[in-house]
PDB file of C-alpha atoms and ligand atoms in Angstrom:
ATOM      1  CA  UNK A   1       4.569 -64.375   1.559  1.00  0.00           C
ATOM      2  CA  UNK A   2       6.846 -63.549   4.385  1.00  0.00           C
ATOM      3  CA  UNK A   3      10.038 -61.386   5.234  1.00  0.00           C
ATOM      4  CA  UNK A   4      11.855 -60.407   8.089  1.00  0.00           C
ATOM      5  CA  UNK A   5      10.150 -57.205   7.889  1.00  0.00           C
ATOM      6  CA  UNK A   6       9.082 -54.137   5.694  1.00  0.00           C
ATOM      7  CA  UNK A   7      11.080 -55.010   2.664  1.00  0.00           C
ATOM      8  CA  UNK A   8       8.966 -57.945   0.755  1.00  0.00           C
ATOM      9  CA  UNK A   9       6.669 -55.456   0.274  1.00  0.00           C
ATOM     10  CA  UNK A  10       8.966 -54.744  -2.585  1.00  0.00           C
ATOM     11  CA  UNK A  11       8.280 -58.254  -4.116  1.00  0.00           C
ATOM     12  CA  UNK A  12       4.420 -57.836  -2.900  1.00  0.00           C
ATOM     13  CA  UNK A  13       4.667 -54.348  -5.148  1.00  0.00           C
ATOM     14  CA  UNK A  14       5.425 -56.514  -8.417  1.00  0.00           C
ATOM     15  CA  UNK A  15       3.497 -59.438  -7.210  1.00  0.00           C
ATOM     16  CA  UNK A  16       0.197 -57.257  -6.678  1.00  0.00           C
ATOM     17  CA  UNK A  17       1.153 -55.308 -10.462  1.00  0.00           C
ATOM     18  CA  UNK A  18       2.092 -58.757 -12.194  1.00  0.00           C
ATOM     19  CA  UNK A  19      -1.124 -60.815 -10.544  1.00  0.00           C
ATOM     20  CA  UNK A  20      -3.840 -58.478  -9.973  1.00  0.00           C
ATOM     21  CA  UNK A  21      -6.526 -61.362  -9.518  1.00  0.00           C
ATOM     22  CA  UNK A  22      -4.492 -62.968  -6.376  1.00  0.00           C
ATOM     23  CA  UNK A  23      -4.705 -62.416  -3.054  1.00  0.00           C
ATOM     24  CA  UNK A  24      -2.001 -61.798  -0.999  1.00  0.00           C
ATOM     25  CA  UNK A  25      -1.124 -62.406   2.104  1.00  0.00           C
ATOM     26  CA  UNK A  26       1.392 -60.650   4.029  1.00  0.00           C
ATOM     27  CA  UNK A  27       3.571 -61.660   7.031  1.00  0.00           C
ATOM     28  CA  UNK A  28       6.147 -59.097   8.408  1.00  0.00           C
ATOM     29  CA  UNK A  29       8.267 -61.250  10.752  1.00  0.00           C
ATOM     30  CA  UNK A  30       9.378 -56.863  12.628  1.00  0.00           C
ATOM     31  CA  UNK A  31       8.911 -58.604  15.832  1.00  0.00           C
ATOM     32  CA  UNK A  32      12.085 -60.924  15.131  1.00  0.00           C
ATOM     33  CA  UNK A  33      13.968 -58.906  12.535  1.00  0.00           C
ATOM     34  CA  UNK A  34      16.626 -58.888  11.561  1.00  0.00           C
ATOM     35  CA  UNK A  35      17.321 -61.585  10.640  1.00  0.00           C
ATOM     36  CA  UNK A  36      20.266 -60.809   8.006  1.00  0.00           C
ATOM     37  CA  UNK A  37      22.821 -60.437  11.310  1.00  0.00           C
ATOM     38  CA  UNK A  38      21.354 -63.486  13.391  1.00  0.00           C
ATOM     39  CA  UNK A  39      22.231 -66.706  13.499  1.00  0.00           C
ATOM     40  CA  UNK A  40      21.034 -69.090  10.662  1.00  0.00           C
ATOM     41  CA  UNK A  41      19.254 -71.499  13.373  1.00  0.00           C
ATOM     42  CA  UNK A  42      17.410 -68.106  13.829  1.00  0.00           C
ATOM     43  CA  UNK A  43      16.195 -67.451  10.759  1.00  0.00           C
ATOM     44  CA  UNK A  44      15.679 -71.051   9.947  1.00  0.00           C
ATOM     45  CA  UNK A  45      13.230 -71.250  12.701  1.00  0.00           C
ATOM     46  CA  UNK A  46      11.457 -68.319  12.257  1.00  0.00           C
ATOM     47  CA  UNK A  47      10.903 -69.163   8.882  1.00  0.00           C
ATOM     48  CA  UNK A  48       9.273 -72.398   9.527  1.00  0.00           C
ATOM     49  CA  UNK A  49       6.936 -70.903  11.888  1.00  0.00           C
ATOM     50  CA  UNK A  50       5.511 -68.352   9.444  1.00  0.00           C
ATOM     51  CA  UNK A  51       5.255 -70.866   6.819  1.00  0.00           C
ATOM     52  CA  UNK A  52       3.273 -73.040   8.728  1.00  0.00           C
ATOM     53  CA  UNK A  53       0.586 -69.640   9.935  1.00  0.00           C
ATOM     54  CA  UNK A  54       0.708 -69.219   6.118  1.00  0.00           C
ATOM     55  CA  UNK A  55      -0.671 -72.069   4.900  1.00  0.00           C
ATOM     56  CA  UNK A  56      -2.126 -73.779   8.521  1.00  0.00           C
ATOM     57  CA  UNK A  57      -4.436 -69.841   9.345  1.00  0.00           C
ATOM     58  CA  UNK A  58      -4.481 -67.938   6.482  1.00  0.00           C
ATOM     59  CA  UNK A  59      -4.779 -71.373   3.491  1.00  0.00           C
ATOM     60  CA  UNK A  60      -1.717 -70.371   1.256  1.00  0.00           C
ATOM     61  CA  UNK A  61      -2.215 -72.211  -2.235  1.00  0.00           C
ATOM     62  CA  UNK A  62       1.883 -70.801  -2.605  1.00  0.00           C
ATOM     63  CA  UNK A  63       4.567 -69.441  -0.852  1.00  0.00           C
ATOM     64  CA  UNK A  64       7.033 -66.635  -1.559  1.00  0.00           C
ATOM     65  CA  UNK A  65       9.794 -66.428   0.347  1.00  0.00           C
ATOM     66  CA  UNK A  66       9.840 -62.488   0.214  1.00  0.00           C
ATOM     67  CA  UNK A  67      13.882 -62.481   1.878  1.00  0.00           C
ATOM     68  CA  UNK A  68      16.982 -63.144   0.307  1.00  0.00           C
ATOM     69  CA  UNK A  69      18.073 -64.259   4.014  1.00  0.00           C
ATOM     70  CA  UNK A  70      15.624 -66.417   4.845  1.00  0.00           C
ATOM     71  CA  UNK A  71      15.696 -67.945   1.053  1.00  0.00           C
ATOM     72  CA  UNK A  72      19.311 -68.998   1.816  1.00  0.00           C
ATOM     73  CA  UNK A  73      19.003 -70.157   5.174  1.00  0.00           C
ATOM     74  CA  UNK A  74      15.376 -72.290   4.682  1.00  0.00           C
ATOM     75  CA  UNK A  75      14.413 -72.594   1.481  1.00  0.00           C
ATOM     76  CA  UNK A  76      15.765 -76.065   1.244  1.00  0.00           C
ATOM     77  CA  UNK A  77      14.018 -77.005   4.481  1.00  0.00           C
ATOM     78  CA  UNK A  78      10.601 -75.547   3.939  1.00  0.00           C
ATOM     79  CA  UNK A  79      10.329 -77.147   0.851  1.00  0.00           C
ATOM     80  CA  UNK A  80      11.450 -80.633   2.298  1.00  0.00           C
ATOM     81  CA  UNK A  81       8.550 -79.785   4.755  1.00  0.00           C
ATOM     82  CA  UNK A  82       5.490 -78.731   2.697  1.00  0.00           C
ATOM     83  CA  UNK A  83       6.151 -80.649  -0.444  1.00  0.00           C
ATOM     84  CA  UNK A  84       2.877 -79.955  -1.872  1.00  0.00           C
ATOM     85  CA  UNK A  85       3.542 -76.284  -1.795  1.00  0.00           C
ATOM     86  CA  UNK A  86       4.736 -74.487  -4.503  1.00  0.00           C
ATOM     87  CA  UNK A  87       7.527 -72.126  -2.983  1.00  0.00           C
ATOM     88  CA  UNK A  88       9.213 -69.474  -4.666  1.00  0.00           C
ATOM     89  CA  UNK A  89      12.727 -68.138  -3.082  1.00  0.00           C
ATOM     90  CA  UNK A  90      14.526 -64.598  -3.840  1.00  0.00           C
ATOM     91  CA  UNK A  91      18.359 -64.548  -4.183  1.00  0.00           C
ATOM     92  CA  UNK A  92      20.820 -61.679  -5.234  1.00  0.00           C
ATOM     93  CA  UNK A  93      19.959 -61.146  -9.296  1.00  0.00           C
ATOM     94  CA  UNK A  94      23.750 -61.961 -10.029  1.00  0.00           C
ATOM     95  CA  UNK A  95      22.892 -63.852 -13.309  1.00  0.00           C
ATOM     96  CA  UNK A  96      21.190 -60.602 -14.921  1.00  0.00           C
ATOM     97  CA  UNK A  97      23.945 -58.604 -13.537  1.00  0.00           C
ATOM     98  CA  UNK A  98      26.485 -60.501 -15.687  1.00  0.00           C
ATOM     99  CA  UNK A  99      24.104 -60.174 -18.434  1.00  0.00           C
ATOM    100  CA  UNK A 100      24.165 -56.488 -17.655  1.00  0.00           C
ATOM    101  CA  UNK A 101      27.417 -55.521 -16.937  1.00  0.00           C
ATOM    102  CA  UNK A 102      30.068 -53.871 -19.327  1.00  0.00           C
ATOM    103  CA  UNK A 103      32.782 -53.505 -17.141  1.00  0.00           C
ATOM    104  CA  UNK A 104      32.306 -57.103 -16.160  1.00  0.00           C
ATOM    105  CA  UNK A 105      32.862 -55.847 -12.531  1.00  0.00           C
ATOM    106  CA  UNK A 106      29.849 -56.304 -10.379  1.00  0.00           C
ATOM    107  CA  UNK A 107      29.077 -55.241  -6.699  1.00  0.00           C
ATOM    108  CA  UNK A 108      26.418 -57.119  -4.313  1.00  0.00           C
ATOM    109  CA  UNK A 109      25.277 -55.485  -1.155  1.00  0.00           C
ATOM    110  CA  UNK A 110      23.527 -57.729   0.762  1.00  0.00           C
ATOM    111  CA  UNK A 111      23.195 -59.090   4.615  1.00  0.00           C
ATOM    112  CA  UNK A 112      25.923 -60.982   5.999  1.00  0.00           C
ATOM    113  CA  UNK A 113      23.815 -63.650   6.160  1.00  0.00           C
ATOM    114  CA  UNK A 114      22.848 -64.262   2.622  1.00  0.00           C
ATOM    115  CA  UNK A 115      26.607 -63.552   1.784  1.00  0.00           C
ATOM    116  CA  UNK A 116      27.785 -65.987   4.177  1.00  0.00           C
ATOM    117  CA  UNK A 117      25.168 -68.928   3.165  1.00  0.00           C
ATOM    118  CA  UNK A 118      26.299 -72.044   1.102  1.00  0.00           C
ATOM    119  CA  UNK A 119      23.564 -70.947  -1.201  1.00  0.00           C
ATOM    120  CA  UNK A 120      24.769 -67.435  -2.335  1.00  0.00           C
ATOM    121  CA  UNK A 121      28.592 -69.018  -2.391  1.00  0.00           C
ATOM    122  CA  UNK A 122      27.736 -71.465  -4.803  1.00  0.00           C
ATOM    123  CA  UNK A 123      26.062 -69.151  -7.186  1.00  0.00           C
ATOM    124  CA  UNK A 124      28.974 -67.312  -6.403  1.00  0.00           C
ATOM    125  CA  UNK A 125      31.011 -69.958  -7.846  1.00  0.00           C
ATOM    126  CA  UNK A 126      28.872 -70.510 -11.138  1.00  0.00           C
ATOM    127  CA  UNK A 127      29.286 -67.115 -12.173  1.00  0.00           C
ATOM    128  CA  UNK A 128      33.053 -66.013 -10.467  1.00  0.00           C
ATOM    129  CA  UNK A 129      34.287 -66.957 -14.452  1.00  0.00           C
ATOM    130  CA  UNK A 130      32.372 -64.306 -16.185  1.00  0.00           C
ATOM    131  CA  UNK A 131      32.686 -61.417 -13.939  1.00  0.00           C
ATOM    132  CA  UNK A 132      34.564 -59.796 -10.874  1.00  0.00           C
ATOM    133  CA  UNK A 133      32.267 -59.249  -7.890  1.00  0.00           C
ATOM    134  CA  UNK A 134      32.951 -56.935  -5.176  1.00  0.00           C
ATOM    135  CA  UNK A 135      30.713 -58.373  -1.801  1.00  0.00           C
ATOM    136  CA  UNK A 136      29.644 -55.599   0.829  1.00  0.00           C
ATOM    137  CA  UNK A 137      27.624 -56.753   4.097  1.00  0.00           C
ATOM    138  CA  UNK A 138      25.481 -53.974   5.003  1.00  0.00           C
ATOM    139  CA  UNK A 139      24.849 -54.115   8.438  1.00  0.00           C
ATOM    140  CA  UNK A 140      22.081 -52.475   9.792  1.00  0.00           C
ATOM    141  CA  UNK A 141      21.056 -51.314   6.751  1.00  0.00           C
ATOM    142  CA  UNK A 142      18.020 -53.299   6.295  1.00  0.00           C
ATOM    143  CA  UNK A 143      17.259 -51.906  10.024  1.00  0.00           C
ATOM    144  CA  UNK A 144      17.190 -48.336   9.255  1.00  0.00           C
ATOM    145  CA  UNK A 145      15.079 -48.610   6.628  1.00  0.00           C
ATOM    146  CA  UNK A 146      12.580 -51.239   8.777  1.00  0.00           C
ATOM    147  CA  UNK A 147      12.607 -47.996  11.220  1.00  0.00           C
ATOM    148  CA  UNK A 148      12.337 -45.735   8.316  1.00  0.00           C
ATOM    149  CA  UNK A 149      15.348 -43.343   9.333  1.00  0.00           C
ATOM    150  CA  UNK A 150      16.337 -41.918   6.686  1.00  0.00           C
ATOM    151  CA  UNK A 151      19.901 -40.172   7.803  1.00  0.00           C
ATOM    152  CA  UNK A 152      20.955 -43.260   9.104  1.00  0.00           C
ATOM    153  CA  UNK A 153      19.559 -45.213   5.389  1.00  0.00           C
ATOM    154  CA  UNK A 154      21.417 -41.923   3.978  1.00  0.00           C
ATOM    155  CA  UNK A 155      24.945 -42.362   5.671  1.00  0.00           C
ATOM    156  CA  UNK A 156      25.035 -46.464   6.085  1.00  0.00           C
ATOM    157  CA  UNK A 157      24.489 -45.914   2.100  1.00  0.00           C
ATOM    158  CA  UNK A 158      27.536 -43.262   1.374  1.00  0.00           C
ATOM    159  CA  UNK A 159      29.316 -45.584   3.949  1.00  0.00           C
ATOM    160  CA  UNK A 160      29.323 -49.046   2.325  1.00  0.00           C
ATOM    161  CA  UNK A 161      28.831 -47.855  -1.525  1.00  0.00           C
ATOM    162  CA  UNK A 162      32.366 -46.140  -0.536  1.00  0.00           C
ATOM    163  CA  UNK A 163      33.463 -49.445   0.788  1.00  0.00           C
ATOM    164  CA  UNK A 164      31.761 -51.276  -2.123  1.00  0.00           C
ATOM    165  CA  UNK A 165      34.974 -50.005  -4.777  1.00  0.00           C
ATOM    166  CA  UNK A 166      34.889 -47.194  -7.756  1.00  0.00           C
ATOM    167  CA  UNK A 167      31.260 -46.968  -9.912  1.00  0.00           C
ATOM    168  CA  UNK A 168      31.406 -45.697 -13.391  1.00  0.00           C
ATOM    169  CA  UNK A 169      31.357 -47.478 -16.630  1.00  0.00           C
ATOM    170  CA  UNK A 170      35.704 -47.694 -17.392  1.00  0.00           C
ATOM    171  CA  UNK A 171      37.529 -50.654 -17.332  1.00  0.00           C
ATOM    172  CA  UNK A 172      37.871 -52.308 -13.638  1.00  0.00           C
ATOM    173  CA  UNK A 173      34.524 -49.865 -12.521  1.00  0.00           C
ATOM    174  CA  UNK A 174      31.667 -51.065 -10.868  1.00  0.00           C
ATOM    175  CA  UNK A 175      29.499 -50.220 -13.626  1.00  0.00           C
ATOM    176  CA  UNK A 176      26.163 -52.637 -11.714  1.00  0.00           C
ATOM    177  CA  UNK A 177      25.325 -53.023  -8.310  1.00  0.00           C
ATOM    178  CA  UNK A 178      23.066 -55.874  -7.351  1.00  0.00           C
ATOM    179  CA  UNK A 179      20.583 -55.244  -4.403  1.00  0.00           C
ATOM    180  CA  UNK A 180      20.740 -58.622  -2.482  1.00  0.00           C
ATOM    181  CA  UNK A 181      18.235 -57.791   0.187  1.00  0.00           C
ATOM    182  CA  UNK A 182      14.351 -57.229  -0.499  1.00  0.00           C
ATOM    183  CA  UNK A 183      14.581 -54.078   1.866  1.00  0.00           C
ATOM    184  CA  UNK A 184      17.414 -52.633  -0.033  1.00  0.00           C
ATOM    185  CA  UNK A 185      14.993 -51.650  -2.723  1.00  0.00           C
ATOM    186  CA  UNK A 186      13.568 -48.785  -0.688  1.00  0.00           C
ATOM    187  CA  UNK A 187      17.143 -47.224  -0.511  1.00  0.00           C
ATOM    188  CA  UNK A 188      16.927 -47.159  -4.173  1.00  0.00           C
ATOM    189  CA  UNK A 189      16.617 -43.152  -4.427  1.00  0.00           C
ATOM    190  CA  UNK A 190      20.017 -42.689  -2.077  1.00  0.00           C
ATOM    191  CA  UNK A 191      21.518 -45.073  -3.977  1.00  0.00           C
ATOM    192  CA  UNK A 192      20.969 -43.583  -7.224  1.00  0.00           C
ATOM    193  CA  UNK A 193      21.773 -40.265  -5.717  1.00  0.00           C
ATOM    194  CA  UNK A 194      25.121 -41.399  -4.558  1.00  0.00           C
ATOM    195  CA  UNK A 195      25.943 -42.997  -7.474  1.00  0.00           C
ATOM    196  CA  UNK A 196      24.839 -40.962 -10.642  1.00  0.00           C
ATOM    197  CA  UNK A 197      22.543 -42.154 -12.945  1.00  0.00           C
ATOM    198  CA  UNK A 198      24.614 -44.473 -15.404  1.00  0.00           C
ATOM    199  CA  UNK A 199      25.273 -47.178 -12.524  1.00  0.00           C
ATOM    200  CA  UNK A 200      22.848 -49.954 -13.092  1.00  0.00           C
ATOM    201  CA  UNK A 201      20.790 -51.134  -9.806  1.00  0.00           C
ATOM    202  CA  UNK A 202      18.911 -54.507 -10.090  1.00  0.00           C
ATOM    203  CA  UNK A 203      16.456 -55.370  -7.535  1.00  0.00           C
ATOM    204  CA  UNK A 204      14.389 -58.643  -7.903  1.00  0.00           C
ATOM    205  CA  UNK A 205      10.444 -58.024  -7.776  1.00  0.00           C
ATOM    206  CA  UNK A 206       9.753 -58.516 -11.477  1.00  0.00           C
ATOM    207  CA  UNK A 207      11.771 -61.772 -12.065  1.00  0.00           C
ATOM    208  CA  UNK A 208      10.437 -62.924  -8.966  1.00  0.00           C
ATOM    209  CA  UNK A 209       6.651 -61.762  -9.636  1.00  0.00           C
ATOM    210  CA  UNK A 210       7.439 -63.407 -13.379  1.00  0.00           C
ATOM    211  CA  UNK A 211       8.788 -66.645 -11.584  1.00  0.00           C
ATOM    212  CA  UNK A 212       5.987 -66.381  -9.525  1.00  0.00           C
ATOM    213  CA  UNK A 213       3.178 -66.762 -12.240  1.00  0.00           C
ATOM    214  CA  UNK A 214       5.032 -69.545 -13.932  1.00  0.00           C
ATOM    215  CA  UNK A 215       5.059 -71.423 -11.033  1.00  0.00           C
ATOM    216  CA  UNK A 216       1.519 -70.755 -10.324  1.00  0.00           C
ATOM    217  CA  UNK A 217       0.295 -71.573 -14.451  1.00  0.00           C
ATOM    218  CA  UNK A 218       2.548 -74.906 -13.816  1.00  0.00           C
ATOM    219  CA  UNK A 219       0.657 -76.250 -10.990  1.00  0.00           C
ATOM    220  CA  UNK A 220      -3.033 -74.889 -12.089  1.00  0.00           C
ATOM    221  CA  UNK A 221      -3.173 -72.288  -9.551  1.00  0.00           C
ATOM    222  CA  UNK A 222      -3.141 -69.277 -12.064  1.00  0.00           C
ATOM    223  CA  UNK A 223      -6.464 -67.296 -10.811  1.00  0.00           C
ATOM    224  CA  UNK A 224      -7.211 -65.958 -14.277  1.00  0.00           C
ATOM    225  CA  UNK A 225      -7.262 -69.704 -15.489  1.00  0.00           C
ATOM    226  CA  UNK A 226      -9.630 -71.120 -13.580  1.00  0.00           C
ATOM    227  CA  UNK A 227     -12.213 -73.604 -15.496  1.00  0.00           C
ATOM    228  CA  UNK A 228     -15.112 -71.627 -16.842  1.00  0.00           C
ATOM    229  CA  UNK A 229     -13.116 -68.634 -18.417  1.00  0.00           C
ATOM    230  CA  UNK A 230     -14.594 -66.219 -15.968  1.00  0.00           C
ATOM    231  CA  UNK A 231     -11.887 -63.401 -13.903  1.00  0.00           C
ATOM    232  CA  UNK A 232     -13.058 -64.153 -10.442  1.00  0.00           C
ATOM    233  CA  UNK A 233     -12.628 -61.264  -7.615  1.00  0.00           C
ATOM    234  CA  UNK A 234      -9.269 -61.023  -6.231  1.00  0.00           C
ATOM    235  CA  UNK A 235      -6.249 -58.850  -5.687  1.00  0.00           C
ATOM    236  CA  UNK A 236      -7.089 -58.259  -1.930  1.00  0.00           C
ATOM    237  CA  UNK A 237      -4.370 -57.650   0.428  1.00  0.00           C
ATOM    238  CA  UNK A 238      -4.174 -58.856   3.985  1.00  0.00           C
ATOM    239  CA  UNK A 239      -1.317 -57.893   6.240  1.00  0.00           C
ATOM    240  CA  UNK A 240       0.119 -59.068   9.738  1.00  0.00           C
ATOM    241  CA  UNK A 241       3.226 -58.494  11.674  1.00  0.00           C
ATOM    242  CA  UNK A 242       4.561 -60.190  14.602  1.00  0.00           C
ATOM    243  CA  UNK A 243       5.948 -56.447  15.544  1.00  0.00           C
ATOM    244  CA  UNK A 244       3.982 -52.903  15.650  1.00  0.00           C
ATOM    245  CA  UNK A 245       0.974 -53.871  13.337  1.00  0.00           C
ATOM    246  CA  UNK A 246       1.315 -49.683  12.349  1.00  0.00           C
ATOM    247  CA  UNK A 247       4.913 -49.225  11.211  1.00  0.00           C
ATOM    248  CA  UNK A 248       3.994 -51.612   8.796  1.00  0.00           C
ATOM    249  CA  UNK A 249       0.753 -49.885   8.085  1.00  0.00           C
ATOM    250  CA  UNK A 250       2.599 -46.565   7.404  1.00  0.00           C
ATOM    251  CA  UNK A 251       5.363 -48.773   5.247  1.00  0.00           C
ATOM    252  CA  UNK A 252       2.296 -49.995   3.107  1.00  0.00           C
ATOM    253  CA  UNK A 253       0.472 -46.574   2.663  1.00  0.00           C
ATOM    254  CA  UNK A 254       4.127 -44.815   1.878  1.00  0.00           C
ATOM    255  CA  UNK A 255       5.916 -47.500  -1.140  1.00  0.00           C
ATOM    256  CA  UNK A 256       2.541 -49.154  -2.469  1.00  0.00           C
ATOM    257  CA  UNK A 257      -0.536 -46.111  -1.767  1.00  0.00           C
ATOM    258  CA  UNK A 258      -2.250 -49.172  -0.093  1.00  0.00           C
ATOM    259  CA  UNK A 259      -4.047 -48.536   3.158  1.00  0.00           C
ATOM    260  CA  UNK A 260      -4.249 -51.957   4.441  1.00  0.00           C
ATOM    261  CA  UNK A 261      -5.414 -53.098   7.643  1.00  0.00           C
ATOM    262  CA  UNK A 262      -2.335 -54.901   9.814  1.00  0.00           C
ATOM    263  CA  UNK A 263      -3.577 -57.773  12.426  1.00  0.00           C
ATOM    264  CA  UNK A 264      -1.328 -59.032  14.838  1.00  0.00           C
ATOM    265  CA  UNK A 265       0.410 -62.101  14.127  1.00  0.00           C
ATOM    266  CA  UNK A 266       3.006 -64.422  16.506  1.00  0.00           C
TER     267      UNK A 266
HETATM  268  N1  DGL B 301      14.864 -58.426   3.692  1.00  0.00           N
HETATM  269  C1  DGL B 301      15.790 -59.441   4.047  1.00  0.00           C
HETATM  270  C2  DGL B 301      16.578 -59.925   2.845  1.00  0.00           C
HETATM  271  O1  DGL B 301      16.106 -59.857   1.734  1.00  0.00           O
HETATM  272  C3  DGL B 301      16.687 -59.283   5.214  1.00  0.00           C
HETATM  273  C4  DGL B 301      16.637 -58.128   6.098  1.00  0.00           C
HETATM  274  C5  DGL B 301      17.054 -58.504   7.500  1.00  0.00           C
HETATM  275  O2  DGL B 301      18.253 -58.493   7.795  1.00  0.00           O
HETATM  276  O3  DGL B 301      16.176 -58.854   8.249  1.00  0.00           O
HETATM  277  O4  DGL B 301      17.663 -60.424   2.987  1.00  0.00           O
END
């Protein structure tokens, strides 16, 4: 699995509870992040290039594509790529959002680049008859929280939840807020601060972990079913960043208790 940075490792945090017999393998693209403000061409070629250390150095039998960005931007491309590969994506959970929502009115924060895809506009589309969304790009957003700063996380937060349109659960408020980026997920205690504790936040690690072992069981990759009935040994971590091997270090020991090694990737 791969993101732009620290904040797959909230989809490796469901992954790890939802398939504790796998082994994972980590790629934090820090030294090229972010990616949700860059060019598409950017994130299109980074992506390709930590696919192909994925499955070329480190054997991948499956791919998650850990980053909302990145999903809209590549998916399409890696998959034309490495057809054998079984590749799971991560977009904005609008579709349990309008199964969630009383108000019917809906608000996505997300990087402009994900907003801005084809991808995310045509889901857009699909749903844009069953509920009202409200769209906030959160610029830097997924940058304070790579750099762990929490005032800036704090006030980037007040600023764009402001900007996002009224929460609360009357007619016409914002009664759900999706969180379109994987590293929006550690903002999740500000949030919820900031916006009381009837406002509904939906991140995606369980679907995707969930998604994730179907698509595994489908193509006979499942660990736990291998021939033989036996649970072979598993549910080892690896990690690797193509920026400082220890801020990711510190980001695994501080949201997942894991102390993982971090090697150096490119
Ligand atoms: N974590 C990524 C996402 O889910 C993007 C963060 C970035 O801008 O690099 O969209």
């Amino acid at each position: 699995m791969f993101d732009s940075g620290v904040g797959g490792l909230s989809i490796l945090r469901a992954l790890r509870a939802e398939l504790p017999h796998e082994d994972f393998v980590y790629l934090a693209d820090s030294g090229h992040a972010p990616y949700g403000e860059r060019d598409p061409a950017h994130v299109v070629t980074r992506s390709r290039a930590m696919a192909q250390q994925l499955v070329a150095r480190h054997r991948a039998k499956a791919l998650v594509v850990a980053c909302n960005t990145a999903t809209a931007a590549a998916i399409d491309l890696l998959r034309a790529e490495f057809p054998a590969l079984p590749i799971v994506g991560v977009e904005p959970a609008l579709k349990p959002a309008v199964a969630l929502s009383r108000t019917r009115h809906i608000g996505v924060m997300a990087t402009r680049g994900t907003l801005g895809s084809a991808k995310f506009q045509a889901l857009l589309a699909s749903l844009t008859p069953q509920a009202n969304f409200t769209l906030q790009a959160c610029d830097g957003l997924a940058d304070a929280i790579e750099r762990f700063d929490t005032p800036k996380i704090e006030a980037l937060c007040l600023e764009y939840t402001r900007a996002t349109g009224f929460f609360g659960q009357e007619i016409g408020d914002i009664d759900t807020l999706v969180l379109g980026c994987t590293h929006y997920a550690f903002a999740e205690g500000v949030l919820r601060d900031l916006l009381g504790p009837t406002v509904r936040l939906i991140e995606t690690g369980l679907p995707v972990a969930q998604h994730t072992r179907r698509v595994l069981a489908q193509s006979g990759l499942l660990r736990s079913t291998l021939p033989g009935g036996t649970m072979p040994p598993g549910g080892r971590t690896s990690a690797w960043s193509t920026g400082d091997p220890g801020d990711l270090r510190q980001a695994l020991v501080r949201w997942l208790g894991s102390h993982t090694e971090v090697g150096a990737a490119h």
